JSON list of C-alpha atoms in Angstrom, two decimals:
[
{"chain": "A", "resi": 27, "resn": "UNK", "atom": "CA", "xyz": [82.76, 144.37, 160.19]},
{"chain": "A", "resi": 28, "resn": "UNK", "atom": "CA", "xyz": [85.79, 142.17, 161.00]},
{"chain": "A", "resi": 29, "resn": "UNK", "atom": "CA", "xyz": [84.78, 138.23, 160.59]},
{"chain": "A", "resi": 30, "resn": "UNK", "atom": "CA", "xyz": [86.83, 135.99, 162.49]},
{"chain": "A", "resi": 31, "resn": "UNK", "atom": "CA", "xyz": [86.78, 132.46, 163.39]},
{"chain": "A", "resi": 32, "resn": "UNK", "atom": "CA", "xyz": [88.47, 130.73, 165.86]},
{"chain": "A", "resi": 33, "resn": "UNK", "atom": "CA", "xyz": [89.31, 128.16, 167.78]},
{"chain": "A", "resi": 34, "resn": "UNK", "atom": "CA", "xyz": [86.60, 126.89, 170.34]},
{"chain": "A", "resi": 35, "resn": "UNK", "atom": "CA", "xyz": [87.78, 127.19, 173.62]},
{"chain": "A", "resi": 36, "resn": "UNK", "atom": "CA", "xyz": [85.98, 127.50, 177.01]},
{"chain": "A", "resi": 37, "resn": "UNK", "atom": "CA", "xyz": [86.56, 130.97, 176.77]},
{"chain": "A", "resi": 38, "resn": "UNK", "atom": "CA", "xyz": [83.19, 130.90, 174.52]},
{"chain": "A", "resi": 39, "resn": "UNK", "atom": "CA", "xyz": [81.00, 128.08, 176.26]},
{"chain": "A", "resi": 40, "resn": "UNK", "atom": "CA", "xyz": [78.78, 130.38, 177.68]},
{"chain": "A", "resi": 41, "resn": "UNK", "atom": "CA", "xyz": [78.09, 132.79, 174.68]},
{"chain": "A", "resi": 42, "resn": "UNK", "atom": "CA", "xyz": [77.71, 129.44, 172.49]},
{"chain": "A", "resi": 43, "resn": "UNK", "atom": "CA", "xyz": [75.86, 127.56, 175.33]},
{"chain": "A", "resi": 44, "resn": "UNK", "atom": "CA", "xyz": [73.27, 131.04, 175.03]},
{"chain": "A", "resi": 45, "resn": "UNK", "atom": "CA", "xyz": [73.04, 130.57, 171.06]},
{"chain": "A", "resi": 46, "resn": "UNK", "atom": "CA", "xyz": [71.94, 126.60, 171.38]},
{"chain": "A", "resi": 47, "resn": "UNK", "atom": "CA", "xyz": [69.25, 127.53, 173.20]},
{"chain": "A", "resi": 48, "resn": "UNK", "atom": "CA", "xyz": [68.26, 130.75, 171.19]},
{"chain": "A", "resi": 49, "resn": "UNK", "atom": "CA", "xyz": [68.70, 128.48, 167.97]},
{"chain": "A", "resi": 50, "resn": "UNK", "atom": "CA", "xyz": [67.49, 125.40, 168.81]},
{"chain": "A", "resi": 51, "resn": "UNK", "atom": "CA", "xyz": [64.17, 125.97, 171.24]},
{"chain": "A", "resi": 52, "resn": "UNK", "atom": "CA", "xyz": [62.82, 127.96, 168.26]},
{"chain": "A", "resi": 53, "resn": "UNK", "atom": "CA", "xyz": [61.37, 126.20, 164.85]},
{"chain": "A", "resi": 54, "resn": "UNK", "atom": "CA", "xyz": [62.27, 124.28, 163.47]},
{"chain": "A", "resi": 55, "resn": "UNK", "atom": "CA", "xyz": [63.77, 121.85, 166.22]},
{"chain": "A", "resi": 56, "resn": "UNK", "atom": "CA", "xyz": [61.44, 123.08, 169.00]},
{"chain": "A", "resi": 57, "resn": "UNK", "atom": "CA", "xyz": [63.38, 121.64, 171.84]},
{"chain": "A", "resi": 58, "resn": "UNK", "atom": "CA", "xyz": [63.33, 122.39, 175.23]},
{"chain": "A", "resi": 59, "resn": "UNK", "atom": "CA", "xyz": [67.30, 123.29, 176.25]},
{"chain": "A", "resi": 60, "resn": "UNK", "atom": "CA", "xyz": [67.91, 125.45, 179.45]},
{"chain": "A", "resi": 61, "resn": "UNK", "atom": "CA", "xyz": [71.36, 127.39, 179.41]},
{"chain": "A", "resi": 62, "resn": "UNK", "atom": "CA", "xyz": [72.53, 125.28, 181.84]},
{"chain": "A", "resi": 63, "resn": "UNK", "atom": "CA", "xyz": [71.38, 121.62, 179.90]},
{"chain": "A", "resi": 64, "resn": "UNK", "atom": "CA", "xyz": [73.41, 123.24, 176.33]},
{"chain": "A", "resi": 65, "resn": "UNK", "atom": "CA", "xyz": [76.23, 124.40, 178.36]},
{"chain": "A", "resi": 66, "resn": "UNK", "atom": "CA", "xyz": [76.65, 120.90, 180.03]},
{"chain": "A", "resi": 67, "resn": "UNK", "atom": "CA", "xyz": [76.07, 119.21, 176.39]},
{"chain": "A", "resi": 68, "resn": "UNK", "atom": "CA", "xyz": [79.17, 122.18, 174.93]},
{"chain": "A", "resi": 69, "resn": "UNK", "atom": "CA", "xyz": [81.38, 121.17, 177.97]},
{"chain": "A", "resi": 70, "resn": "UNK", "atom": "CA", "xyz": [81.24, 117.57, 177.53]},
{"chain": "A", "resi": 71, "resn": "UNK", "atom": "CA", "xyz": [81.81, 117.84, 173.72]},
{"chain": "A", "resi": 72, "resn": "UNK", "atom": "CA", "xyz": [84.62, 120.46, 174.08]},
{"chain": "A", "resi": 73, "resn": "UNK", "atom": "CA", "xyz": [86.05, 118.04, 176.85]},
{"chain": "A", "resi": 74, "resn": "UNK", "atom": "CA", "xyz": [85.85, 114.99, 174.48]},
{"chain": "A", "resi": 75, "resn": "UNK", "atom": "CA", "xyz": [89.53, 113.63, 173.34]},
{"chain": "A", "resi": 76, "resn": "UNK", "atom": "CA", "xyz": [89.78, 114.26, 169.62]},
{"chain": "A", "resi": 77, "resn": "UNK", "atom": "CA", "xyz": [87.64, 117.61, 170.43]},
{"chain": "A", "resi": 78, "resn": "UNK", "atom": "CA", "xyz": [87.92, 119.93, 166.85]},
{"chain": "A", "resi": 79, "resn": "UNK", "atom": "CA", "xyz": [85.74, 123.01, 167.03]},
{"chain": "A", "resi": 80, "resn": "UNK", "atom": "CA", "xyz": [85.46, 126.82, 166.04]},
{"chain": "A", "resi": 81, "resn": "UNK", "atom": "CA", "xyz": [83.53, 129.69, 166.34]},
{"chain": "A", "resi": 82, "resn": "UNK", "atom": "CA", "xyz": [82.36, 132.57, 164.30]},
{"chain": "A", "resi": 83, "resn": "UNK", "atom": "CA", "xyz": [82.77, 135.85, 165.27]},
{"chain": "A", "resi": 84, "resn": "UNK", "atom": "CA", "xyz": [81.55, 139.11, 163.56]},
{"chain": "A", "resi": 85, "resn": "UNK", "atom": "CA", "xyz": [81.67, 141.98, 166.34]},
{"chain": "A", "resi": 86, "resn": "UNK", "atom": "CA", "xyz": [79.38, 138.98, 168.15]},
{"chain": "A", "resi": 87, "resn": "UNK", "atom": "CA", "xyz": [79.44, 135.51, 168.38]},
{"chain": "A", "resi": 88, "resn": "UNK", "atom": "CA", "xyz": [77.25, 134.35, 165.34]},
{"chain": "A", "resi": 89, "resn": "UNK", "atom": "CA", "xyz": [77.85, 130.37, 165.30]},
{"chain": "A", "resi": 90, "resn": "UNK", "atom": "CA", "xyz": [80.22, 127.42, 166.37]},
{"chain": "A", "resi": 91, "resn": "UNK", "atom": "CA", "xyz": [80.55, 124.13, 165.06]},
{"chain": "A", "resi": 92, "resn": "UNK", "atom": "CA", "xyz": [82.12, 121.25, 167.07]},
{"chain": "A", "resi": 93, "resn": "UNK", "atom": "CA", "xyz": [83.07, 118.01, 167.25]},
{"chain": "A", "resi": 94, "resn": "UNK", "atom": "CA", "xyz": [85.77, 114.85, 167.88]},
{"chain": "A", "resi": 95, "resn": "UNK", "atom": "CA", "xyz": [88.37, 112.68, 165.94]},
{"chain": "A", "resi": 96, "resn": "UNK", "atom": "CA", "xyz": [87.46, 109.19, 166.62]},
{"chain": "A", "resi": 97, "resn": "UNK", "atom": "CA", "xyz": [90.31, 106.73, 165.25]},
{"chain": "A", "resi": 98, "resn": "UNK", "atom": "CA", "xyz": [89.20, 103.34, 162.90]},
{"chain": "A", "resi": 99, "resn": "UNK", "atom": "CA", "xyz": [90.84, 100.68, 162.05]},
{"chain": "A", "resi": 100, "resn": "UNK", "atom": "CA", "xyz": [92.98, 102.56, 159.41]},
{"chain": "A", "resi": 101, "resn": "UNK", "atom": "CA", "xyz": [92.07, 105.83, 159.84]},
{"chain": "A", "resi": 102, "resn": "UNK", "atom": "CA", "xyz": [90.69, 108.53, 161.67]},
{"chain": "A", "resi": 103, "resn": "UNK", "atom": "CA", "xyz": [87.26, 109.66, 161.55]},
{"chain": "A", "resi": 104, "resn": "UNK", "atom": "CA", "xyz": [85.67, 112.58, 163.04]},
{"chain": "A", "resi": 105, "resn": "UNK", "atom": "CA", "xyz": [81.68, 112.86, 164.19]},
{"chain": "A", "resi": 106, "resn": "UNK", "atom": "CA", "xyz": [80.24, 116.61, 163.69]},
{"chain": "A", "resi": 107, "resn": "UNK", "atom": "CA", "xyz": [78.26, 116.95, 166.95]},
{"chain": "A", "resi": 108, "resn": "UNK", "atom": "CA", "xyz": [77.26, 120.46, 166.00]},
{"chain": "A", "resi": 109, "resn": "UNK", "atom": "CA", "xyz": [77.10, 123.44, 164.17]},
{"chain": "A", "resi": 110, "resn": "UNK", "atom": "CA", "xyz": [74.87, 125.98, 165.25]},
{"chain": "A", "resi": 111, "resn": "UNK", "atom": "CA", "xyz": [74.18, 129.75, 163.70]},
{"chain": "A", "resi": 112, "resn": "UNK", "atom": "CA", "xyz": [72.01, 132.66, 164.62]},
{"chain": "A", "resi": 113, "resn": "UNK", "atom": "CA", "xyz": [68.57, 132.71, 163.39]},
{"chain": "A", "resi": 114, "resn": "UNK", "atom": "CA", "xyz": [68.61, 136.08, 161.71]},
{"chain": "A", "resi": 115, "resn": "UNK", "atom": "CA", "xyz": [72.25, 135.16, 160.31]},
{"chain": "A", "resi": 116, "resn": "UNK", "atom": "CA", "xyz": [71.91, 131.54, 158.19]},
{"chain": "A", "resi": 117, "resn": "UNK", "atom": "CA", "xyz": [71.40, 131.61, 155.02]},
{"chain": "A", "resi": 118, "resn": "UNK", "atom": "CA", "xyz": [74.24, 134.41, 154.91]},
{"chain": "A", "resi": 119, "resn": "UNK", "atom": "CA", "xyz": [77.59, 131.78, 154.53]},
{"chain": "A", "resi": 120, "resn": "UNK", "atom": "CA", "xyz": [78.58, 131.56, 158.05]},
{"chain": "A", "resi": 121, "resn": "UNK", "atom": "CA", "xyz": [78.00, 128.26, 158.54]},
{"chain": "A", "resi": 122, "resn": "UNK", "atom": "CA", "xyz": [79.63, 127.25, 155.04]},
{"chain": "A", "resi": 123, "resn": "UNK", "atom": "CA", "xyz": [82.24, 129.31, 156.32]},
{"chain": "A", "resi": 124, "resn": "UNK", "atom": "CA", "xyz": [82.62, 127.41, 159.53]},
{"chain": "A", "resi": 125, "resn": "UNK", "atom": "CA", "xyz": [82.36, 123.79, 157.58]},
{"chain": "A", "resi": 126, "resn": "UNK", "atom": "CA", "xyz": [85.10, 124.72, 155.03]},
{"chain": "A", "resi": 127, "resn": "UNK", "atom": "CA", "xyz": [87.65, 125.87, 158.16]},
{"chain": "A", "resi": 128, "resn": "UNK", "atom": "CA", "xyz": [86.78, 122.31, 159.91]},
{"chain": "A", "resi": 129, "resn": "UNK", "atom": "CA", "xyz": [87.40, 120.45, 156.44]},
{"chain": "A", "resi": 130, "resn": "UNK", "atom": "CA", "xyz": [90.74, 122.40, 156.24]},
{"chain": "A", "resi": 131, "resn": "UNK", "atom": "CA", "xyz": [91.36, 121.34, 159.47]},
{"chain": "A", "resi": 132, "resn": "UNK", "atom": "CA", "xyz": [90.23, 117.92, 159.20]},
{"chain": "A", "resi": 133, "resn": "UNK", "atom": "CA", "xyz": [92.17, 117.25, 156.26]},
{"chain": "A", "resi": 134, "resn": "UNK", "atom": "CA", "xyz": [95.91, 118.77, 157.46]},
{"chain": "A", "resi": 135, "resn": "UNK", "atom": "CA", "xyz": [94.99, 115.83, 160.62]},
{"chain": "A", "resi": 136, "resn": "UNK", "atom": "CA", "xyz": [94.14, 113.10, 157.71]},
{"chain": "A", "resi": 137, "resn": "UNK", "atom": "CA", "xyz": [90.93, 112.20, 158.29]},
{"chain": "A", "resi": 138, "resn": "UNK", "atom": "CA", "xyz": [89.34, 110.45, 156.26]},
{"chain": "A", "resi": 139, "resn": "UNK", "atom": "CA", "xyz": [85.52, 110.71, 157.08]},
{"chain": "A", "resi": 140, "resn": "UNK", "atom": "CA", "xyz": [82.92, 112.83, 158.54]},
{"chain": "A", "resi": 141, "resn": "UNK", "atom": "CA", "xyz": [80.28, 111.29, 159.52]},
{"chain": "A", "resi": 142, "resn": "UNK", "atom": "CA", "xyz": [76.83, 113.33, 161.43]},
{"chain": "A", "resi": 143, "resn": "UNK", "atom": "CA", "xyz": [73.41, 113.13, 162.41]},
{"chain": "A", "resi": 144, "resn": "UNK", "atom": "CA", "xyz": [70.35, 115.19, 161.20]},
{"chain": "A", "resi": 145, "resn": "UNK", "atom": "CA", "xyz": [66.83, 115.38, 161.07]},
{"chain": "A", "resi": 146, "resn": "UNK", "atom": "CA", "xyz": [65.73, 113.51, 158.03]},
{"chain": "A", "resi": 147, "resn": "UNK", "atom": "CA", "xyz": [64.56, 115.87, 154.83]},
{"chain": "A", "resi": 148, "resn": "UNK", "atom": "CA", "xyz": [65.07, 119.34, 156.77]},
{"chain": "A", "resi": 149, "resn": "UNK", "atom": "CA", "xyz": [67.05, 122.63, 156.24]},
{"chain": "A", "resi": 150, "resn": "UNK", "atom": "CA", "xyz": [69.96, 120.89, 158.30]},
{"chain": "A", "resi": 151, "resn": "UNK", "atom": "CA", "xyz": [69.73, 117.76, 155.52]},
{"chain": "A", "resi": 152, "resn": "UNK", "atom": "CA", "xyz": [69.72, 120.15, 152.82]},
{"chain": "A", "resi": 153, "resn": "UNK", "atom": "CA", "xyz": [72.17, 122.29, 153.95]},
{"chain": "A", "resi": 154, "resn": "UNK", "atom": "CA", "xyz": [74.43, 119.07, 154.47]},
{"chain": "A", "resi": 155, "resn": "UNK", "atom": "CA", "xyz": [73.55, 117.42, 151.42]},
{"chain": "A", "resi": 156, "resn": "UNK", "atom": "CA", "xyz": [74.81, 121.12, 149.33]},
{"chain": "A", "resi": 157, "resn": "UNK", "atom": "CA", "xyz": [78.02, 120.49, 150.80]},
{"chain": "A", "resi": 158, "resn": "UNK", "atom": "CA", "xyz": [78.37, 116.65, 149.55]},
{"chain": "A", "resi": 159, "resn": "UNK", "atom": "CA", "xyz": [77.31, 114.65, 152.27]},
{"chain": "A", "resi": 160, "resn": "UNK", "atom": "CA", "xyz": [74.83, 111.84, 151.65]},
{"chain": "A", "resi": 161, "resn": "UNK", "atom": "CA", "xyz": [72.38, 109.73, 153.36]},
{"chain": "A", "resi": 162, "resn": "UNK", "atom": "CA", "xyz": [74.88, 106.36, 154.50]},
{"chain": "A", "resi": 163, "resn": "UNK", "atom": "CA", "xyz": [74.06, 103.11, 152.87]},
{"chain": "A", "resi": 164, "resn": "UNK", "atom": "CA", "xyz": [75.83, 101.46, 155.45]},
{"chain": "A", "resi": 165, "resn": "UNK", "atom": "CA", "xyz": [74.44, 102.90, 158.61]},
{"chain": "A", "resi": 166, "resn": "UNK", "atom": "CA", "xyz": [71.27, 103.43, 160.15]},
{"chain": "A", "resi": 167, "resn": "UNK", "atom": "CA", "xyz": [70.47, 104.95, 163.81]},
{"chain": "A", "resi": 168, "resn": "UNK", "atom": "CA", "xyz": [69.12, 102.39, 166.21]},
{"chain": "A", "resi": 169, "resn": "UNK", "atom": "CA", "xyz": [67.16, 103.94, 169.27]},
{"chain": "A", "resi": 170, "resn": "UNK", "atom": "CA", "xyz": [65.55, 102.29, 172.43]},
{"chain": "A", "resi": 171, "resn": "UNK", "atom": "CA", "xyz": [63.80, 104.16, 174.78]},
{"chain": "A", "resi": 172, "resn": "UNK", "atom": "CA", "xyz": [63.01, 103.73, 178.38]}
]
């Protein structure tokens, strides 16, 4: 089977908006996404200036990971909004696989940070945390809600 990743376009919102609900409705995130709520959330992303983003393709669409460039005071930064893989296919590099392409990426632009949210001691942290990323001492996530 021919792997292949590239670049996220529009061409794949629907097939990726399909996946983010597949992936995350079942455990362990157990949210409540309609096709229509993920592909809003994928448009709006892909439609973001700074928008980076690929997918992963193996005869299917098996995962995507997204995000935007967000320029600092000296340098650019860029916020991983997502990354999202089959259910039957983590655990088998893909996402890795996406991460390392977006690093590449990344770094030919010259950014100089990524920065993301997660779910606090889950798969998503420890998948994160294998690849070098660690828990900020500098920020924390403020919430109000109404």
């Amino acid at each position: 089977m021919l792997e292949e990743i590239q670049t996220f376009t529009t061409e794949y919102l629907d097939k990726c908006a399909h996946l983010y609900v597949e992936v995350f409705n079942a455990e362990p995130w157990n949210e409540q996404w309609t096709f229509e709520t993920a592909k809003t959330k994928l448009f709006e992303i892909l439609n973001t200036p700074g928008f980076v983003g690929f997918v992963f393709k193996q005869d299917e669409l098996l995962g995507f990971i997204a995000g935007y460039c967000k320029q600092g005071q000296k340098s650019q930064s860029f916020y991983l909004e997502e990354i999202c893989v089959q259910a039957h296919k983590q655990h088998q590099g893909i996402g890795t696989k996406l991460l390392n392409e977006l690093m590449d990426t990344l770094t030919a632009m010259k950014v100089t940070e990524v920065y993301l949210l997660t779910n606090k001691d889950g798969q998503a942290e420890a998948f994160y945390t294998k690849h070098g990323y660690q828990r900020s001492q500098y920020l924390i996530l403020m919430a109000k809600q109404f």
